[in-house]
Structure formats: C-alpha cells, structure tokens
C-alpha cells in the first residue's frame, strides 16, 4: 500500500476549522476579556486593601490571557471557514463572504477609530483629559477590533463547516 | 417594514434553482470530487446544492460544461419539475 492511500484526509490540528460555537466562544473570550480588563484595571487603580488588590490583579491577568487567547486564535484559519487564509486560495463564494464581512464591519471600525481619534485630539488640547492607561487600553481595543471584527461577524453568520464526504 | 419586505421579495426573486445535487448523485460523485473538478472549495458545492449561494455566470457555465448539459438544464429561475413527474408525468406526492 502506498503512503498516499493511507494518508488521512483529516486536517492537522493546527489547520482545523473551528465549529461556529467554538469561534463564538473565542469572540466572547476576546471582547468579554477586553471589557473585564478595563473593569479590573479600574478596580486596581481604586487602590483597595492589599488582599482585594491581589485578587483583582489575578483576575486582570486571567482575563488578559483569555482576551489574548481569543485574539491569537481568531487571527488564523478560523476566519472564513477555510483551511488556508490566503485569499489566492479562496473560491468566489469565500471571497464574497470575506468581502461581505469586511464591508459590514467597516462602519463599526471606522466609528471606533474616529471616537478614539477625537479623544486623542481632546487629550492633546486639554491635558487634564490625558490618561496613558486609558490610551493604551483604547489602542489595544482598536487593534483587536481591526484584526478580528470581520472574523467575529463570520462567527455569527457562517455555518459550521461540513465534513468532507470523500473518505 | 417596507424595506424588509422589499429585501425579502428581492431575495426570493434572485433565487436560482439548480439540479447539481441530482446530477452529482447520478454520476456517483462526492461533493469533494465535484468541488475538485470545478476548482472550488468543497463546502461551496453544498451551498450551491442547497441554493444558499448563487454562482457567478462563469462558475455556472463551468458546472454546466462539466455535466455536459446546456446551462438551462442545470440552472433555472423557477423550481425544476421533479424527475418522476418529468419522466412519467406524475406529480410529486
């Protein structure tokens, strides 16, 4: 028997396309983690008692890691139900879906960038508004939005990948 | 409300029916094999068969040429008559 006849059709784990439920969990981890990062950072800055601060600090680390996990895993092949993220390998339906995801999410991203730019401008004019921590938080938010918003859209609108029928 | 109605109307009007599933089954092809022959992702064949995706004209011609049939034998703007009705004049139960 030749090697190719025994070769599994199954994609390697690193190439596996997540189910819609898994992709949604990643989106929730990413944006939920991001929101909780802000809340816990505020909790730390309120300077509570030492044990509370340690607990809140640990929660902050945990939600940051959850958010990073969601971000990193959403950057990859889960984006469009394709085992390859190169647009050259997409067929016309996949390209259409990707374009739809980008065009549908572009207004939200544009609004977020405009809001952050307005805040940056206001902080530049009025020094009392300057908060380096908030700026870092907003910058991180813009980064995750720009990198994952189309993927998040697809996680809610693209069906589960069908199993291949060529076993 | 009016906009929603207009959207749903235009969506139903833009539906293209096809016989890809029947033709594929006749030839004993898997979706993956047909997808490979057409140069598309195997999931796209499923979307086409379920009518969830309307192919481009170029892909529609490629599909018709692959099955060796005229375009209107594979795609139509109205639902196809079931094979049993077409062959024996019986309506689907």
PDB file of C-alpha atoms in Angstrom:
ATOM      1  CA  UNK A   1       0.000   0.000   0.000  1.00  0.00           C
ATOM      2  CA  UNK A   2       1.272   3.379  -0.910  1.00  0.00           C
ATOM      3  CA  UNK A   3       1.706   6.080   1.632  1.00  0.00           C
ATOM      4  CA  UNK A   4      -0.769   8.437  -0.024  1.00  0.00           C
ATOM      5  CA  UNK A   5      -3.577   5.860   0.173  1.00  0.00           C
ATOM      6  CA  UNK A   6      -3.106   5.661   3.907  1.00  0.00           C
ATOM      7  CA  UNK A   7      -2.733   9.372   4.300  1.00  0.00           C
ATOM      8  CA  UNK A   8      -5.552  10.828   6.334  1.00  0.00           C
ATOM      9  CA  UNK A   9      -7.800  13.436   4.776  1.00  0.00           C
ATOM     10  CA  UNK A  10      -8.165  14.988   8.167  1.00  0.00           C
ATOM     11  CA  UNK A  11      -6.548  18.368   8.543  1.00  0.00           C
ATOM     12  CA  UNK A  12      -3.822  18.649  11.151  1.00  0.00           C
ATOM     13  CA  UNK A  13      -4.926  20.160  14.438  1.00  0.00           C
ATOM     14  CA  UNK A  14      -3.211  23.449  13.635  1.00  0.00           C
ATOM     15  CA  UNK A  15      -5.304  23.683  10.445  1.00  0.00           C
ATOM     16  CA  UNK A  16      -8.587  22.545  11.933  1.00  0.00           C
ATOM     17  CA  UNK A  17     -11.510  24.860  11.270  1.00  0.00           C
ATOM     18  CA  UNK A  18     -13.380  25.601  14.432  1.00  0.00           C
ATOM     19  CA  UNK A  19     -17.072  24.989  14.756  1.00  0.00           C
ATOM     20  CA  UNK A  20     -19.273  28.038  14.873  1.00  0.00           C
ATOM     21  CA  UNK A  21     -19.794  27.538  18.610  1.00  0.00           C
ATOM     22  CA  UNK A  22     -16.037  27.442  19.194  1.00  0.00           C
ATOM     23  CA  UNK A  23     -15.472  30.541  17.101  1.00  0.00           C
ATOM     24  CA  UNK A  24     -18.193  32.342  19.022  1.00  0.00           C
ATOM     25  CA  UNK A  25     -16.594  31.340  22.312  1.00  0.00           C
ATOM     26  CA  UNK A  26     -13.326  32.826  21.105  1.00  0.00           C
ATOM     27  CA  UNK A  27     -15.044  36.079  20.170  1.00  0.00           C
ATOM     28  CA  UNK A  28     -16.737  36.211  23.566  1.00  0.00           C
ATOM     29  CA  UNK A  29     -13.421  35.479  25.300  1.00  0.00           C
ATOM     30  CA  UNK A  30     -11.739  38.223  23.307  1.00  0.00           C
ATOM     31  CA  UNK A  31     -14.254  41.012  23.768  1.00  0.00           C
ATOM     32  CA  UNK A  32     -15.507  39.865  27.168  1.00  0.00           C
ATOM     33  CA  UNK A  33     -11.911  39.618  28.320  1.00  0.00           C
ATOM     34  CA  UNK A  34     -11.239  43.080  26.945  1.00  0.00           C
ATOM     35  CA  UNK A  35     -14.199  44.576  28.809  1.00  0.00           C
ATOM     36  CA  UNK A  36     -13.202  42.843  32.055  1.00  0.00           C
ATOM     37  CA  UNK A  37      -9.640  44.076  31.619  1.00  0.00           C
ATOM     38  CA  UNK A  38     -10.991  47.613  31.797  1.00  0.00           C
ATOM     39  CA  UNK A  39     -13.146  46.883  34.837  1.00  0.00           C
ATOM     40  CA  UNK A  40     -10.380  45.125  36.769  1.00  0.00           C
ATOM     41  CA  UNK A  41      -7.850  47.830  35.849  1.00  0.00           C
ATOM     42  CA  UNK A  42     -10.230  50.378  37.347  1.00  0.00           C
ATOM     43  CA  UNK A  43     -10.504  48.145  40.426  1.00  0.00           C
ATOM     44  CA  UNK A  44      -6.719  48.096  40.823  1.00  0.00           C
ATOM     45  CA  UNK A  45      -6.450  51.862  40.327  1.00  0.00           C
ATOM     46  CA  UNK A  46      -9.041  52.422  43.074  1.00  0.00           C
ATOM     47  CA  UNK A  47      -6.322  51.154  45.452  1.00  0.00           C
ATOM     48  CA  UNK A  48      -8.366  48.751  47.587  1.00  0.00           C
ATOM     49  CA  UNK A  49      -6.968  46.740  50.506  1.00  0.00           C
ATOM     50  CA  UNK A  50      -3.985  44.506  49.745  1.00  0.00           C
ATOM     51  CA  UNK A  51      -5.817  41.121  49.540  1.00  0.00           C
ATOM     52  CA  UNK A  52      -8.504  42.590  47.293  1.00  0.00           C
ATOM     53  CA  UNK A  53      -5.884  44.188  45.093  1.00  0.00           C
ATOM     54  CA  UNK A  54      -4.056  40.866  44.713  1.00  0.00           C
ATOM     55  CA  UNK A  55      -7.298  39.085  43.837  1.00  0.00           C
ATOM     56  CA  UNK A  56      -8.283  41.751  41.328  1.00  0.00           C
ATOM     57  CA  UNK A  57      -4.763  41.663  39.897  1.00  0.00           C
ATOM     58  CA  UNK A  58      -5.011  37.907  39.374  1.00  0.00           C
ATOM     59  CA  UNK A  59      -8.388  38.329  37.700  1.00  0.00           C
ATOM     60  CA  UNK A  60      -6.868  41.026  35.493  1.00  0.00           C
ATOM     61  CA  UNK A  61      -4.100  38.629  34.400  1.00  0.00           C
ATOM     62  CA  UNK A  62      -6.627  35.845  33.749  1.00  0.00           C
ATOM     63  CA  UNK A  63      -8.941  37.990  31.618  1.00  0.00           C
ATOM     64  CA  UNK A  64      -5.965  39.446  29.754  1.00  0.00           C
ATOM     65  CA  UNK A  65      -4.795  35.931  28.913  1.00  0.00           C
ATOM     66  CA  UNK A  66      -8.341  34.966  27.834  1.00  0.00           C
ATOM     67  CA  UNK A  67      -8.517  38.001  25.604  1.00  0.00           C
ATOM     68  CA  UNK A  68      -5.083  37.277  24.101  1.00  0.00           C
ATOM     69  CA  UNK A  69      -6.071  33.637  23.501  1.00  0.00           C
ATOM     70  CA  UNK A  70      -9.186  34.779  21.671  1.00  0.00           C
ATOM     71  CA  UNK A  71      -7.213  37.289  19.657  1.00  0.00           C
ATOM     72  CA  UNK A  72      -4.417  34.970  18.594  1.00  0.00           C
ATOM     73  CA  UNK A  73      -6.726  32.103  17.689  1.00  0.00           C
ATOM     74  CA  UNK A  74      -9.110  34.346  15.751  1.00  0.00           C
ATOM     75  CA  UNK A  75      -6.291  35.714  13.634  1.00  0.00           C
ATOM     76  CA  UNK A  76      -5.794  32.361  11.996  1.00  0.00           C
ATOM     77  CA  UNK A  77      -7.730  29.934   9.891  1.00  0.00           C
ATOM     78  CA  UNK A  78     -10.993  30.227  11.732  1.00  0.00           C
ATOM     79  CA  UNK A  79     -11.563  33.494   9.897  1.00  0.00           C
ATOM     80  CA  UNK A  80     -13.608  32.234   6.991  1.00  0.00           C
ATOM     81  CA  UNK A  81     -14.101  28.516   7.453  1.00  0.00           C
ATOM     82  CA  UNK A  82     -11.140  27.891   5.203  1.00  0.00           C
ATOM     83  CA  UNK A  83      -8.085  25.796   5.939  1.00  0.00           C
ATOM     84  CA  UNK A  84      -5.979  28.424   4.249  1.00  0.00           C
ATOM     85  CA  UNK A  85      -6.146  32.140   4.951  1.00  0.00           C
ATOM     86  CA  UNK A  86      -4.509  33.133   1.684  1.00  0.00           C
ATOM     87  CA  UNK A  87      -7.069  34.925  -0.492  1.00  0.00           C
ATOM     88  CA  UNK A  88      -5.435  33.345  -3.550  1.00  0.00           C
ATOM     89  CA  UNK A  89      -6.828  30.008  -2.419  1.00  0.00           C
ATOM     90  CA  UNK A  90     -10.394  31.255  -1.935  1.00  0.00           C
ATOM     91  CA  UNK A  91     -13.100  30.477  -4.419  1.00  0.00           C
ATOM     92  CA  UNK A  92     -15.705  33.051  -5.433  1.00  0.00           C
ATOM     93  CA  UNK A  93     -18.128  32.247  -2.589  1.00  0.00           C
ATOM     94  CA  UNK A  94     -15.433  32.552   0.053  1.00  0.00           C
ATOM     95  CA  UNK A  95     -14.217  35.818  -1.442  1.00  0.00           C
ATOM     96  CA  UNK A  96     -17.778  37.128  -1.487  1.00  0.00           C
ATOM     97  CA  UNK A  97     -18.267  36.147   2.178  1.00  0.00           C
ATOM     98  CA  UNK A  98     -14.973  37.725   3.178  1.00  0.00           C
ATOM     99  CA  UNK A  99     -15.828  40.933   1.324  1.00  0.00           C
ATOM    100  CA  UNK A 100     -19.267  40.991   2.933  1.00  0.00           C
ATOM    101  CA  UNK A 101     -17.709  40.555   6.385  1.00  0.00           C
ATOM    102  CA  UNK A 102     -15.302  43.425   5.798  1.00  0.00           C
ATOM    103  CA  UNK A 103     -17.878  45.771   4.316  1.00  0.00           C
ATOM    104  CA  UNK A 104     -20.433  45.054   7.075  1.00  0.00           C
ATOM    105  CA  UNK A 105     -17.936  45.642   9.881  1.00  0.00           C
ATOM    106  CA  UNK A 106     -16.157  48.617   8.326  1.00  0.00           C
ATOM    107  CA  UNK A 107     -18.612  51.235   9.699  1.00  0.00           C
ATOM    108  CA  UNK A 108     -18.220  49.977  13.279  1.00  0.00           C
ATOM    109  CA  UNK A 109     -14.446  50.021  12.960  1.00  0.00           C
ATOM    110  CA  UNK A 110     -14.490  53.447  11.355  1.00  0.00           C
ATOM    111  CA  UNK A 111     -16.684  54.804  14.162  1.00  0.00           C
ATOM    112  CA  UNK A 112     -14.357  53.347  16.812  1.00  0.00           C
ATOM    113  CA  UNK A 113     -11.281  54.843  15.175  1.00  0.00           C
ATOM    114  CA  UNK A 114     -12.999  58.222  14.870  1.00  0.00           C
ATOM    115  CA  UNK A 115     -14.061  58.135  18.540  1.00  0.00           C
ATOM    116  CA  UNK A 116     -10.519  57.283  19.673  1.00  0.00           C
ATOM    117  CA  UNK A 117      -9.069  59.973  17.414  1.00  0.00           C
ATOM    118  CA  UNK A 118     -11.473  62.513  18.905  1.00  0.00           C
ATOM    119  CA  UNK A 119     -10.424  61.514  22.409  1.00  0.00           C
ATOM    120  CA  UNK A 120      -6.724  61.758  21.446  1.00  0.00           C
ATOM    121  CA  UNK A 121      -7.325  65.217  19.980  1.00  0.00           C
ATOM    122  CA  UNK A 122      -9.232  66.338  23.062  1.00  0.00           C
ATOM    123  CA  UNK A 123      -6.490  64.989  25.331  1.00  0.00           C
ATOM    124  CA  UNK A 124      -3.894  66.828  23.299  1.00  0.00           C
ATOM    125  CA  UNK A 125      -5.756  70.113  23.680  1.00  0.00           C
ATOM    126  CA  UNK A 126      -6.824  69.576  27.306  1.00  0.00           C
ATOM    127  CA  UNK A 127      -4.052  67.994  29.404  1.00  0.00           C
ATOM    128  CA  UNK A 128      -6.479  67.124  32.206  1.00  0.00           C
ATOM    129  CA  UNK A 129      -8.012  64.501  29.941  1.00  0.00           C
ATOM    130  CA  UNK A 130      -4.713  62.698  29.408  1.00  0.00           C
ATOM    131  CA  UNK A 131      -4.683  59.182  30.845  1.00  0.00           C
ATOM    132  CA  UNK A 132      -1.885  56.983  29.493  1.00  0.00           C
ATOM    133  CA  UNK A 133      -3.538  53.826  30.832  1.00  0.00           C
ATOM    134  CA  UNK A 134      -6.779  54.630  29.049  1.00  0.00           C
ATOM    135  CA  UNK A 135      -4.907  55.387  25.833  1.00  0.00           C
ATOM    136  CA  UNK A 136      -3.139  52.015  25.932  1.00  0.00           C
ATOM    137  CA  UNK A 137      -6.474  50.329  26.647  1.00  0.00           C
ATOM    138  CA  UNK A 138      -8.155  52.085  23.723  1.00  0.00           C
ATOM    139  CA  UNK A 139      -5.230  51.318  21.404  1.00  0.00           C
ATOM    140  CA  UNK A 140      -5.441  47.639  22.332  1.00  0.00           C
ATOM    141  CA  UNK A 141      -9.174  47.781  21.696  1.00  0.00           C
ATOM    142  CA  UNK A 142      -8.628  49.266  18.245  1.00  0.00           C
ATOM    143  CA  UNK A 143      -6.048  46.612  17.441  1.00  0.00           C
ATOM    144  CA  UNK A 144      -8.334  43.730  18.352  1.00  0.00           C
ATOM    145  CA  UNK A 145     -11.269  45.331  16.582  1.00  0.00           C
ATOM    146  CA  UNK A 146      -9.360  45.896  13.364  1.00  0.00           C
ATOM    147  CA  UNK A 147      -7.938  42.386  13.379  1.00  0.00           C
ATOM    148  CA  UNK A 148     -10.967  40.375  14.411  1.00  0.00           C
ATOM    149  CA  UNK A 149     -14.207  42.217  13.679  1.00  0.00           C
ATOM    150  CA  UNK A 150     -14.773  40.539  10.274  1.00  0.00           C
ATOM    151  CA  UNK A 151     -13.994  37.190  11.883  1.00  0.00           C
ATOM    152  CA  UNK A 152     -16.478  37.915  14.643  1.00  0.00           C
ATOM    153  CA  UNK A 153     -19.106  38.758  12.024  1.00  0.00           C
ATOM    154  CA  UNK A 154     -18.472  35.444  10.299  1.00  0.00           C
ATOM    155  CA  UNK A 155     -18.628  33.570  13.597  1.00  0.00           C
ATOM    156  CA  UNK A 156     -22.258  34.637  13.822  1.00  0.00           C
ATOM    157  CA  UNK A 157     -23.226  34.270  10.183  1.00  0.00           C
ATOM    158  CA  UNK A 158     -21.117  31.481   8.666  1.00  0.00           C
ATOM    159  CA  UNK A 159     -22.431  27.970   9.242  1.00  0.00           C
ATOM    160  CA  UNK A 160     -20.402  25.124  10.659  1.00  0.00           C
ATOM    161  CA  UNK A 161     -18.005  23.617   8.126  1.00  0.00           C
ATOM    162  CA  UNK A 162     -19.424  20.447   6.610  1.00  0.00           C
ATOM    163  CA  UNK A 163     -17.440  17.242   6.947  1.00  0.00           C
ATOM    164  CA  UNK A 164     -15.751  16.158   3.749  1.00  0.00           C
ATOM    165  CA  UNK A 165     -17.524  13.267   2.031  1.00  0.00           C
ATOM    166  CA  UNK A 166     -14.540  11.777   0.243  1.00  0.00           C
ATOM    167  CA  UNK A 167     -13.430   9.363   2.966  1.00  0.00           C
TER     168      UNK A 167
ATOM    169  CA  UNK B   1     -41.107  47.274   7.427  1.00  0.00           C
ATOM    170  CA  UNK B   2     -41.380  48.261   3.784  1.00  0.00           C
ATOM    171  CA  UNK B   3     -37.625  47.911   3.406  1.00  0.00           C
ATOM    172  CA  UNK B   4     -37.688  44.433   4.972  1.00  0.00           C
ATOM    173  CA  UNK B   5     -40.495  43.372   2.677  1.00  0.00           C
ATOM    174  CA  UNK B   6     -38.598  44.736  -0.301  1.00  0.00           C
ATOM    175  CA  UNK B   7     -35.446  42.872   0.760  1.00  0.00           C
ATOM    176  CA  UNK B   8     -37.231  39.562   1.211  1.00  0.00           C
ATOM    177  CA  UNK B   9     -39.005  39.990  -2.118  1.00  0.00           C
ATOM    178  CA  UNK B  10     -35.800  40.734  -3.974  1.00  0.00           C
ATOM    179  CA  UNK B  11     -34.098  37.773  -2.266  1.00  0.00           C
ATOM    180  CA  UNK B  12     -36.803  35.339  -3.326  1.00  0.00           C
ATOM    181  CA  UNK B  13     -36.750  36.798  -6.822  1.00  0.00           C
ATOM    182  CA  UNK B  14     -32.999  36.396  -7.078  1.00  0.00           C
ATOM    183  CA  UNK B  15     -33.085  32.710  -6.088  1.00  0.00           C
ATOM    184  CA  UNK B  16     -31.564  30.485  -8.747  1.00  0.00           C
ATOM    185  CA  UNK B  17     -32.639  26.842  -8.663  1.00  0.00           C
ATOM    186  CA  UNK B  18     -30.308  24.113  -9.812  1.00  0.00           C
ATOM    187  CA  UNK B  19     -30.042  20.370 -10.341  1.00  0.00           C
ATOM    188  CA  UNK B  20     -26.490  19.980  -9.128  1.00  0.00           C
ATOM    189  CA  UNK B  21     -27.373  17.530  -6.347  1.00  0.00           C
ATOM    190  CA  UNK B  22     -29.323  15.262  -8.720  1.00  0.00           C
ATOM    191  CA  UNK B  23     -26.662  15.368 -11.424  1.00  0.00           C
ATOM    192  CA  UNK B  24     -23.929  14.697  -8.914  1.00  0.00           C
ATOM    193  CA  UNK B  25     -25.830  11.741  -7.441  1.00  0.00           C
ATOM    194  CA  UNK B  26     -26.485  10.342 -10.917  1.00  0.00           C
ATOM    195  CA  UNK B  27     -22.779  10.283 -11.578  1.00  0.00           C
ATOM    196  CA  UNK B  28     -21.897   8.903  -8.167  1.00  0.00           C
ATOM    197  CA  UNK B  29     -19.707  11.856  -7.350  1.00  0.00           C
ATOM    198  CA  UNK B  30     -18.864  13.063  -3.879  1.00  0.00           C
ATOM    199  CA  UNK B  31     -19.095  16.751  -3.135  1.00  0.00           C
ATOM    200  CA  UNK B  32     -15.361  16.841  -2.661  1.00  0.00           C
ATOM    201  CA  UNK B  33     -14.743  15.246  -6.062  1.00  0.00           C
ATOM    202  CA  UNK B  34     -17.092  17.648  -7.805  1.00  0.00           C
ATOM    203  CA  UNK B  35     -15.525  20.579  -5.976  1.00  0.00           C
ATOM    204  CA  UNK B  36     -12.083  19.490  -7.076  1.00  0.00           C
ATOM    205  CA  UNK B  37     -13.229  19.166 -10.690  1.00  0.00           C
ATOM    206  CA  UNK B  38     -14.799  22.621 -10.581  1.00  0.00           C
ATOM    207  CA  UNK B  39     -11.918  24.233  -8.730  1.00  0.00           C
ATOM    208  CA  UNK B  40     -13.962  25.407  -5.775  1.00  0.00           C
ATOM    209  CA  UNK B  41     -13.970  24.684  -2.064  1.00  0.00           C
ATOM    210  CA  UNK B  42     -15.927  21.515  -1.207  1.00  0.00           C
ATOM    211  CA  UNK B  43     -18.249  23.478   1.073  1.00  0.00           C
ATOM    212  CA  UNK B  44     -19.221  25.693  -1.828  1.00  0.00           C
ATOM    213  CA  UNK B  45     -20.778  22.701  -3.578  1.00  0.00           C
ATOM    214  CA  UNK B  46     -23.011  22.213  -0.531  1.00  0.00           C
ATOM    215  CA  UNK B  47     -24.009  25.873  -0.570  1.00  0.00           C
ATOM    216  CA  UNK B  48     -24.822  25.618  -4.294  1.00  0.00           C
ATOM    217  CA  UNK B  49     -26.881  22.448  -3.863  1.00  0.00           C
ATOM    218  CA  UNK B  50     -28.917  23.935  -1.042  1.00  0.00           C
ATOM    219  CA  UNK B  51     -29.499  27.100  -3.070  1.00  0.00           C
ATOM    220  CA  UNK B  52     -27.767  29.185  -0.432  1.00  0.00           C
ATOM    221  CA  UNK B  53     -25.326  30.609  -2.909  1.00  0.00           C
ATOM    222  CA  UNK B  54     -25.927  31.730  -6.480  1.00  0.00           C
ATOM    223  CA  UNK B  55     -22.870  31.046  -8.630  1.00  0.00           C
ATOM    224  CA  UNK B  56     -21.290  33.589 -10.905  1.00  0.00           C
ATOM    225  CA  UNK B  57     -22.044  33.198 -14.589  1.00  0.00           C
ATOM    226  CA  UNK B  58     -18.534  31.879 -15.113  1.00  0.00           C
ATOM    227  CA  UNK B  59     -18.952  29.167 -12.465  1.00  0.00           C
ATOM    228  CA  UNK B  60     -22.432  28.324 -13.723  1.00  0.00           C
ATOM    229  CA  UNK B  61     -21.031  27.722 -17.225  1.00  0.00           C
ATOM    230  CA  UNK B  62     -18.201  25.643 -15.749  1.00  0.00           C
ATOM    231  CA  UNK B  63     -20.718  23.463 -13.889  1.00  0.00           C
ATOM    232  CA  UNK B  64     -22.923  23.019 -16.966  1.00  0.00           C
ATOM    233  CA  UNK B  65     -19.899  22.168 -19.119  1.00  0.00           C
ATOM    234  CA  UNK B  66     -18.685  19.675 -16.541  1.00  0.00           C
ATOM    235  CA  UNK B  67     -22.003  17.813 -16.664  1.00  0.00           C
ATOM    236  CA  UNK B  68     -22.138  18.197 -20.477  1.00  0.00           C
ATOM    237  CA  UNK B  69     -25.518  19.910 -20.373  1.00  0.00           C
ATOM    238  CA  UNK B  70     -26.862  23.249 -21.508  1.00  0.00           C
ATOM    239  CA  UNK B  71     -26.964  25.934 -18.854  1.00  0.00           C
ATOM    240  CA  UNK B  72     -30.754  25.933 -18.599  1.00  0.00           C
ATOM    241  CA  UNK B  73     -30.766  22.197 -17.901  1.00  0.00           C
ATOM    242  CA  UNK B  74     -28.778  22.822 -14.733  1.00  0.00           C
ATOM    243  CA  UNK B  75     -29.979  26.250 -13.609  1.00  0.00           C
ATOM    244  CA  UNK B  76     -33.388  27.885 -13.698  1.00  0.00           C
ATOM    245  CA  UNK B  77     -35.218  30.882 -12.241  1.00  0.00           C
ATOM    246  CA  UNK B  78     -38.160  28.671 -11.242  1.00  0.00           C
ATOM    247  CA  UNK B  79     -38.151  25.332  -9.366  1.00  0.00           C
ATOM    248  CA  UNK B  80     -37.435  22.300 -11.523  1.00  0.00           C
ATOM    249  CA  UNK B  81     -40.099  19.689 -12.152  1.00  0.00           C
ATOM    250  CA  UNK B  82     -39.270  16.517 -10.189  1.00  0.00           C
ATOM    251  CA  UNK B  83     -37.638  13.823 -12.325  1.00  0.00           C
ATOM    252  CA  UNK B  84     -40.533  11.413 -11.729  1.00  0.00           C
ATOM    253  CA  UNK B  85     -43.023  13.965 -12.995  1.00  0.00           C
ATOM    254  CA  UNK B  86     -40.839  14.834 -15.973  1.00  0.00           C
ATOM    255  CA  UNK B  87     -40.382  11.159 -16.942  1.00  0.00           C
ATOM    256  CA  UNK B  88     -43.732   9.651 -16.082  1.00  0.00           C
ATOM    257  CA  UNK B  89     -45.983  12.662 -15.852  1.00  0.00           C
ATOM    258  CA  UNK B  90     -46.648  12.027 -12.150  1.00  0.00           C
ATOM    259  CA  UNK B  91     -46.769  14.827  -9.638  1.00  0.00           C
ATOM    260  CA  UNK B  92     -44.636  14.570  -6.535  1.00  0.00           C
ATOM    261  CA  UNK B  93     -46.615  13.277  -3.550  1.00  0.00           C
TER     262      UNK B  93
END
